[in-house]
Amino acid sequence: MNRAFIDTSAILRMLVQDDDLKAKAVENLIRTAPEKGLVLHVIPVTILEIVWVLEKVYKYPPAAVRELAEAIINTPQLKVELAGVFLNALKVYEEKNVKFADAVMAFWALEKGITTTYTYDEKDFKRINGLTVLKPTLSVIR
């Protein structure tokens, strides 16, 4: 088995279809990877970058961003690290208007059994069930 990772730029060509030749090449790569003995990995930063680019550069609404990102995460030919974390994060990103990166951090923590976060960015984290949100404060050390 050969292993490789697939970069954000390649996945985006397929998702946004802004270059037909490149989009078809990426689709072919993904579709034929298993028969060629190739495992294609998608690392966490790739999913974060896909969401950011779709939202900020292409101005896709959250529902469309979620649909496209979920399509990548659920592609059986791709091995996506932290897939469950990302699927949960995409749900609250769209449904509760939580910043995607904050949602990813929260669901990563919850998956690890960590239920408390210290932050000054309380608004988004308070929208995530199961998470206790605290502010760092100065305390008197005796």
JSON list of C-alpha atoms in Angstrom, two decimals:
[
{"chain": "A", "resi": 1, "resn": "MET", "atom": "CA", "xyz": [0.00, 0.00, 0.00]},
{"chain": "A", "resi": 2, "resn": "ASN", "atom": "CA", "xyz": [1.26, 3.42, -0.93]},
{"chain": "A", "resi": 3, "resn": "ARG", "atom": "CA", "xyz": [0.20, 6.42, 1.12]},
{"chain": "A", "resi": 4, "resn": "ALA", "atom": "CA", "xyz": [-0.13, 10.09, 0.26]},
{"chain": "A", "resi": 5, "resn": "PHE", "atom": "CA", "xyz": [-2.01, 13.10, 1.51]},
{"chain": "A", "resi": 6, "resn": "ILE", "atom": "CA", "xyz": [-4.22, 15.22, -0.68]},
{"chain": "A", "resi": 7, "resn": "ASP", "atom": "CA", "xyz": [-3.89, 18.98, -0.36]},
{"chain": "A", "resi": 8, "resn": "THR", "atom": "CA", "xyz": [-6.60, 21.60, 0.02]},
{"chain": "A", "resi": 9, "resn": "SER", "atom": "CA", "xyz": [-5.93, 23.09, -3.43]},
{"chain": "A", "resi": 10, "resn": "ALA", "atom": "CA", "xyz": [-6.66, 19.77, -5.13]},
{"chain": "A", "resi": 11, "resn": "ILE", "atom": "CA", "xyz": [-9.83, 19.11, -3.16]},
{"chain": "A", "resi": 12, "resn": "LEU", "atom": "CA", "xyz": [-11.08, 22.66, -3.76]},
{"chain": "A", "resi": 13, "resn": "ARG", "atom": "CA", "xyz": [-10.69, 22.28, -7.54]},
{"chain": "A", "resi": 14, "resn": "MET", "atom": "CA", "xyz": [-13.05, 19.32, -7.35]},
{"chain": "A", "resi": 15, "resn": "LEU", "atom": "CA", "xyz": [-15.50, 21.02, -5.01]},
{"chain": "A", "resi": 16, "resn": "VAL", "atom": "CA", "xyz": [-15.83, 24.40, -6.71]},
{"chain": "A", "resi": 17, "resn": "GLN", "atom": "CA", "xyz": [-15.34, 23.15, -10.29]},
{"chain": "A", "resi": 18, "resn": "ASP", "atom": "CA", "xyz": [-13.44, 26.30, -11.32]},
{"chain": "A", "resi": 19, "resn": "ASP", "atom": "CA", "xyz": [-10.99, 24.36, -13.50]},
{"chain": "A", "resi": 20, "resn": "ASP", "atom": "CA", "xyz": [-12.67, 21.49, -15.32]},
{"chain": "A", "resi": 21, "resn": "LEU", "atom": "CA", "xyz": [-9.48, 19.63, -16.17]},
{"chain": "A", "resi": 22, "resn": "LYS", "atom": "CA", "xyz": [-8.10, 19.79, -12.63]},
{"chain": "A", "resi": 23, "resn": "ALA", "atom": "CA", "xyz": [-11.49, 18.89, -11.12]},
{"chain": "A", "resi": 24, "resn": "LYS", "atom": "CA", "xyz": [-11.70, 15.77, -13.30]},
{"chain": "A", "resi": 25, "resn": "ALA", "atom": "CA", "xyz": [-8.11, 14.81, -12.49]},
{"chain": "A", "resi": 26, "resn": "VAL", "atom": "CA", "xyz": [-8.78, 15.01, -8.74]},
{"chain": "A", "resi": 27, "resn": "GLU", "atom": "CA", "xyz": [-12.05, 13.06, -9.10]},
{"chain": "A", "resi": 28, "resn": "ASN", "atom": "CA", "xyz": [-10.15, 10.38, -11.05]},
{"chain": "A", "resi": 29, "resn": "LEU", "atom": "CA", "xyz": [-7.35, 10.25, -8.48]},
{"chain": "A", "resi": 30, "resn": "ILE", "atom": "CA", "xyz": [-9.80, 9.74, -5.62]},
{"chain": "A", "resi": 31, "resn": "ARG", "atom": "CA", "xyz": [-12.01, 7.27, -7.48]},
{"chain": "A", "resi": 32, "resn": "THR", "atom": "CA", "xyz": [-9.12, 5.07, -8.64]},
{"chain": "A", "resi": 33, "resn": "ALA", "atom": "CA", "xyz": [-6.89, 5.27, -5.55]},
{"chain": "A", "resi": 34, "resn": "PRO", "atom": "CA", "xyz": [-8.06, 1.97, -3.98]},
{"chain": "A", "resi": 35, "resn": "GLU", "atom": "CA", "xyz": [-7.54, -0.07, -7.15]},
{"chain": "A", "resi": 36, "resn": "LYS", "atom": "CA", "xyz": [-4.04, 1.41, -7.45]},
{"chain": "A", "resi": 37, "resn": "GLY", "atom": "CA", "xyz": [-3.26, 0.49, -3.85]},
{"chain": "A", "resi": 38, "resn": "LEU", "atom": "CA", "xyz": [-3.12, 4.13, -2.80]},
{"chain": "A", "resi": 39, "resn": "VAL", "atom": "CA", "xyz": [-4.41, 5.38, 0.53]},
{"chain": "A", "resi": 40, "resn": "LEU", "atom": "CA", "xyz": [-5.20, 9.09, 0.38]},
{"chain": "A", "resi": 41, "resn": "HIS", "atom": "CA", "xyz": [-5.08, 10.89, 3.72]},
{"chain": "A", "resi": 42, "resn": "VAL", "atom": "CA", "xyz": [-6.80, 14.16, 4.55]},
{"chain": "A", "resi": 43, "resn": "ILE", "atom": "CA", "xyz": [-5.11, 15.82, 7.51]},
{"chain": "A", "resi": 44, "resn": "PRO", "atom": "CA", "xyz": [-7.07, 18.02, 9.92]},
{"chain": "A", "resi": 45, "resn": "VAL", "atom": "CA", "xyz": [-5.67, 21.34, 8.70]},
{"chain": "A", "resi": 46, "resn": "THR", "atom": "CA", "xyz": [-6.97, 20.49, 5.22]},
{"chain": "A", "resi": 47, "resn": "ILE", "atom": "CA", "xyz": [-10.58, 20.35, 6.44]},
{"chain": "A", "resi": 48, "resn": "LEU", "atom": "CA", "xyz": [-10.11, 23.58, 8.39]},
{"chain": "A", "resi": 49, "resn": "GLU", "atom": "CA", "xyz": [-8.67, 25.26, 5.30]},
{"chain": "A", "resi": 50, "resn": "ILE", "atom": "CA", "xyz": [-11.44, 23.95, 3.01]},
{"chain": "A", "resi": 51, "resn": "VAL", "atom": "CA", "xyz": [-14.11, 25.43, 5.27]},
{"chain": "A", "resi": 52, "resn": "TRP", "atom": "CA", "xyz": [-12.25, 28.74, 5.57]},
{"chain": "A", "resi": 53, "resn": "VAL", "atom": "CA", "xyz": [-11.70, 29.10, 1.81]},
{"chain": "A", "resi": 54, "resn": "LEU", "atom": "CA", "xyz": [-15.27, 28.14, 0.90]},
{"chain": "A", "resi": 55, "resn": "GLU", "atom": "CA", "xyz": [-16.63, 30.62, 3.46]},
{"chain": "A", "resi": 56, "resn": "LYS", "atom": "CA", "xyz": [-14.23, 33.55, 3.13]},
{"chain": "A", "resi": 57, "resn": "VAL", "atom": "CA", "xyz": [-12.97, 33.38, -0.46]},
{"chain": "A", "resi": 58, "resn": "TYR", "atom": "CA", "xyz": [-15.90, 31.83, -2.33]},
{"chain": "A", "resi": 59, "resn": "LYS", "atom": "CA", "xyz": [-18.54, 33.31, 0.02]},
{"chain": "A", "resi": 60, "resn": "TYR", "atom": "CA", "xyz": [-20.50, 30.07, 0.29]},
{"chain": "A", "resi": 61, "resn": "PRO", "atom": "CA", "xyz": [-23.23, 30.07, 2.95]},
{"chain": "A", "resi": 62, "resn": "PRO", "atom": "CA", "xyz": [-22.77, 27.74, 5.95]},
{"chain": "A", "resi": 63, "resn": "ALA", "atom": "CA", "xyz": [-25.23, 25.14, 4.61]},
{"chain": "A", "resi": 64, "resn": "ALA", "atom": "CA", "xyz": [-23.27, 24.81, 1.35]},
{"chain": "A", "resi": 65, "resn": "VAL", "atom": "CA", "xyz": [-19.94, 24.73, 3.20]},
{"chain": "A", "resi": 66, "resn": "ARG", "atom": "CA", "xyz": [-21.25, 21.97, 5.44]},
{"chain": "A", "resi": 67, "resn": "GLU", "atom": "CA", "xyz": [-22.60, 19.96, 2.51]},
{"chain": "A", "resi": 68, "resn": "LEU", "atom": "CA", "xyz": [-19.31, 20.10, 0.59]},
{"chain": "A", "resi": 69, "resn": "ALA", "atom": "CA", "xyz": [-17.10, 19.43, 3.61]},
{"chain": "A", "resi": 70, "resn": "GLU", "atom": "CA", "xyz": [-19.27, 16.50, 4.67]},
{"chain": "A", "resi": 71, "resn": "ALA", "atom": "CA", "xyz": [-19.02, 15.08, 1.15]},
{"chain": "A", "resi": 72, "resn": "ILE", "atom": "CA", "xyz": [-15.23, 15.03, 1.47]},
{"chain": "A", "resi": 73, "resn": "ILE", "atom": "CA", "xyz": [-15.27, 13.61, 5.00]},
{"chain": "A", "resi": 74, "resn": "ASN", "atom": "CA", "xyz": [-17.69, 10.87, 3.96]},
{"chain": "A", "resi": 75, "resn": "THR", "atom": "CA", "xyz": [-15.81, 9.90, 0.78]},
{"chain": "A", "resi": 76, "resn": "PRO", "atom": "CA", "xyz": [-14.89, 6.25, 1.37]},
{"chain": "A", "resi": 77, "resn": "GLN", "atom": "CA", "xyz": [-11.68, 6.48, -0.68]},
{"chain": "A", "resi": 78, "resn": "LEU", "atom": "CA", "xyz": [-10.31, 9.18, 1.64]},
{"chain": "A", "resi": 79, "resn": "LYS", "atom": "CA", "xyz": [-8.92, 8.58, 5.12]},
{"chain": "A", "resi": 80, "resn": "VAL", "atom": "CA", "xyz": [-9.93, 11.71, 7.04]},
{"chain": "A", "resi": 81, "resn": "GLU", "atom": "CA", "xyz": [-8.37, 12.19, 10.45]},
{"chain": "A", "resi": 82, "resn": "LEU", "atom": "CA", "xyz": [-10.80, 13.31, 13.17]},
{"chain": "A", "resi": 83, "resn": "ALA", "atom": "CA", "xyz": [-13.80, 12.69, 10.90]},
{"chain": "A", "resi": 84, "resn": "GLY", "atom": "CA", "xyz": [-16.26, 12.48, 13.81]},
{"chain": "A", "resi": 85, "resn": "VAL", "atom": "CA", "xyz": [-14.97, 15.70, 15.31]},
{"chain": "A", "resi": 86, "resn": "PHE", "atom": "CA", "xyz": [-15.38, 17.48, 11.98]},
{"chain": "A", "resi": 87, "resn": "LEU", "atom": "CA", "xyz": [-18.89, 16.13, 11.35]},
{"chain": "A", "resi": 88, "resn": "ASN", "atom": "CA", "xyz": [-20.04, 17.34, 14.79]},
{"chain": "A", "resi": 89, "resn": "ALA", "atom": "CA", "xyz": [-18.30, 20.70, 14.28]},
{"chain": "A", "resi": 90, "resn": "LEU", "atom": "CA", "xyz": [-19.93, 21.22, 10.88]},
{"chain": "A", "resi": 91, "resn": "LYS", "atom": "CA", "xyz": [-23.35, 20.62, 12.40]},
{"chain": "A", "resi": 92, "resn": "VAL", "atom": "CA", "xyz": [-23.01, 23.35, 15.06]},
{"chain": "A", "resi": 93, "resn": "TYR", "atom": "CA", "xyz": [-21.19, 25.61, 12.60]},
{"chain": "A", "resi": 94, "resn": "GLU", "atom": "CA", "xyz": [-24.28, 25.61, 10.43]},
{"chain": "A", "resi": 95, "resn": "GLU", "atom": "CA", "xyz": [-27.10, 25.13, 12.94]},
{"chain": "A", "resi": 96, "resn": "LYS", "atom": "CA", "xyz": [-25.84, 27.28, 15.85]},
{"chain": "A", "resi": 97, "resn": "ASN", "atom": "CA", "xyz": [-23.67, 29.76, 13.94]},
{"chain": "A", "resi": 98, "resn": "VAL", "atom": "CA", "xyz": [-20.52, 28.75, 15.84]},
{"chain": "A", "resi": 99, "resn": "LYS", "atom": "CA", "xyz": [-17.12, 29.56, 14.32]},
{"chain": "A", "resi": 100, "resn": "PHE", "atom": "CA", "xyz": [-15.85, 26.36, 12.73]},
{"chain": "A", "resi": 101, "resn": "ALA", "atom": "CA", "xyz": [-12.44, 26.42, 14.42]},
{"chain": "A", "resi": 102, "resn": "ASP", "atom": "CA", "xyz": [-14.06, 26.88, 17.84]},
{"chain": "A", "resi": 103, "resn": "ALA", "atom": "CA", "xyz": [-16.42, 23.99, 17.14]},
{"chain": "A", "resi": 104, "resn": "VAL", "atom": "CA", "xyz": [-13.51, 21.76, 16.11]},
{"chain": "A", "resi": 105, "resn": "MET", "atom": "CA", "xyz": [-11.62, 22.57, 19.32]},
{"chain": "A", "resi": 106, "resn": "ALA", "atom": "CA", "xyz": [-14.70, 21.88, 21.43]},
{"chain": "A", "resi": 107, "resn": "PHE", "atom": "CA", "xyz": [-15.54, 18.55, 19.82]},
{"chain": "A", "resi": 108, "resn": "TRP", "atom": "CA", "xyz": [-11.92, 17.46, 19.90]},
{"chain": "A", "resi": 109, "resn": "ALA", "atom": "CA", "xyz": [-11.93, 18.12, 23.65]},
{"chain": "A", "resi": 110, "resn": "LEU", "atom": "CA", "xyz": [-15.26, 16.37, 24.21]},
{"chain": "A", "resi": 111, "resn": "GLU", "atom": "CA", "xyz": [-14.03, 13.33, 22.26]},
{"chain": "A", "resi": 112, "resn": "LYS", "atom": "CA", "xyz": [-11.05, 13.18, 24.66]},
{"chain": "A", "resi": 113, "resn": "GLY", "atom": "CA", "xyz": [-13.32, 13.46, 27.70]},
{"chain": "A", "resi": 114, "resn": "ILE", "atom": "CA", "xyz": [-12.33, 17.08, 28.33]},
{"chain": "A", "resi": 115, "resn": "THR", "atom": "CA", "xyz": [-15.43, 19.02, 29.31]},
{"chain": "A", "resi": 116, "resn": "THR", "atom": "CA", "xyz": [-14.02, 22.39, 30.42]},
{"chain": "A", "resi": 117, "resn": "THR", "atom": "CA", "xyz": [-12.46, 25.14, 28.35]},
{"chain": "A", "resi": 118, "resn": "TYR", "atom": "CA", "xyz": [-10.79, 28.35, 29.41]},
{"chain": "A", "resi": 119, "resn": "THR", "atom": "CA", "xyz": [-11.44, 31.15, 26.95]},
{"chain": "A", "resi": 120, "resn": "TYR", "atom": "CA", "xyz": [-12.34, 34.79, 26.56]},
{"chain": "A", "resi": 121, "resn": "ASP", "atom": "CA", "xyz": [-14.32, 33.86, 23.44]},
{"chain": "A", "resi": 122, "resn": "GLU", "atom": "CA", "xyz": [-17.28, 32.56, 25.42]},
{"chain": "A", "resi": 123, "resn": "LYS", "atom": "CA", "xyz": [-20.13, 33.16, 22.95]},
{"chain": "A", "resi": 124, "resn": "ASP", "atom": "CA", "xyz": [-19.42, 30.25, 20.60]},
{"chain": "A", "resi": 125, "resn": "PHE", "atom": "CA", "xyz": [-18.26, 27.76, 23.19]},
{"chain": "A", "resi": 126, "resn": "LYS", "atom": "CA", "xyz": [-21.39, 28.30, 25.31]},
{"chain": "A", "resi": 127, "resn": "ARG", "atom": "CA", "xyz": [-23.49, 27.11, 22.34]},
{"chain": "A", "resi": 128, "resn": "ILE", "atom": "CA", "xyz": [-21.92, 23.66, 22.49]},
{"chain": "A", "resi": 129, "resn": "ASN", "atom": "CA", "xyz": [-23.67, 21.16, 24.74]},
{"chain": "A", "resi": 130, "resn": "GLY", "atom": "CA", "xyz": [-21.56, 19.34, 27.31]},
{"chain": "A", "resi": 131, "resn": "LEU", "atom": "CA", "xyz": [-18.88, 21.99, 27.56]},
{"chain": "A", "resi": 132, "resn": "THR", "atom": "CA", "xyz": [-18.24, 24.12, 30.65]},
{"chain": "A", "resi": 133, "resn": "VAL", "atom": "CA", "xyz": [-16.84, 27.51, 29.70]},
{"chain": "A", "resi": 134, "resn": "LEU", "atom": "CA", "xyz": [-14.64, 29.45, 32.13]},
{"chain": "A", "resi": 135, "resn": "LYS", "atom": "CA", "xyz": [-12.58, 32.64, 31.86]},
{"chain": "A", "resi": 136, "resn": "PRO", "atom": "CA", "xyz": [-8.97, 32.63, 32.99]},
{"chain": "A", "resi": 137, "resn": "THR", "atom": "CA", "xyz": [-8.68, 34.88, 36.04]},
{"chain": "A", "resi": 138, "resn": "LEU", "atom": "CA", "xyz": [-5.95, 36.04, 38.34]},
{"chain": "A", "resi": 139, "resn": "SER", "atom": "CA", "xyz": [-6.09, 34.48, 41.75]},
{"chain": "A", "resi": 140, "resn": "VAL", "atom": "CA", "xyz": [-4.15, 35.31, 44.85]},
{"chain": "A", "resi": 141, "resn": "ILE", "atom": "CA", "xyz": [-1.41, 32.77, 45.45]},
{"chain": "A", "resi": 142, "resn": "ARG", "atom": "CA", "xyz": [-0.66, 32.22, 49.13]}
]
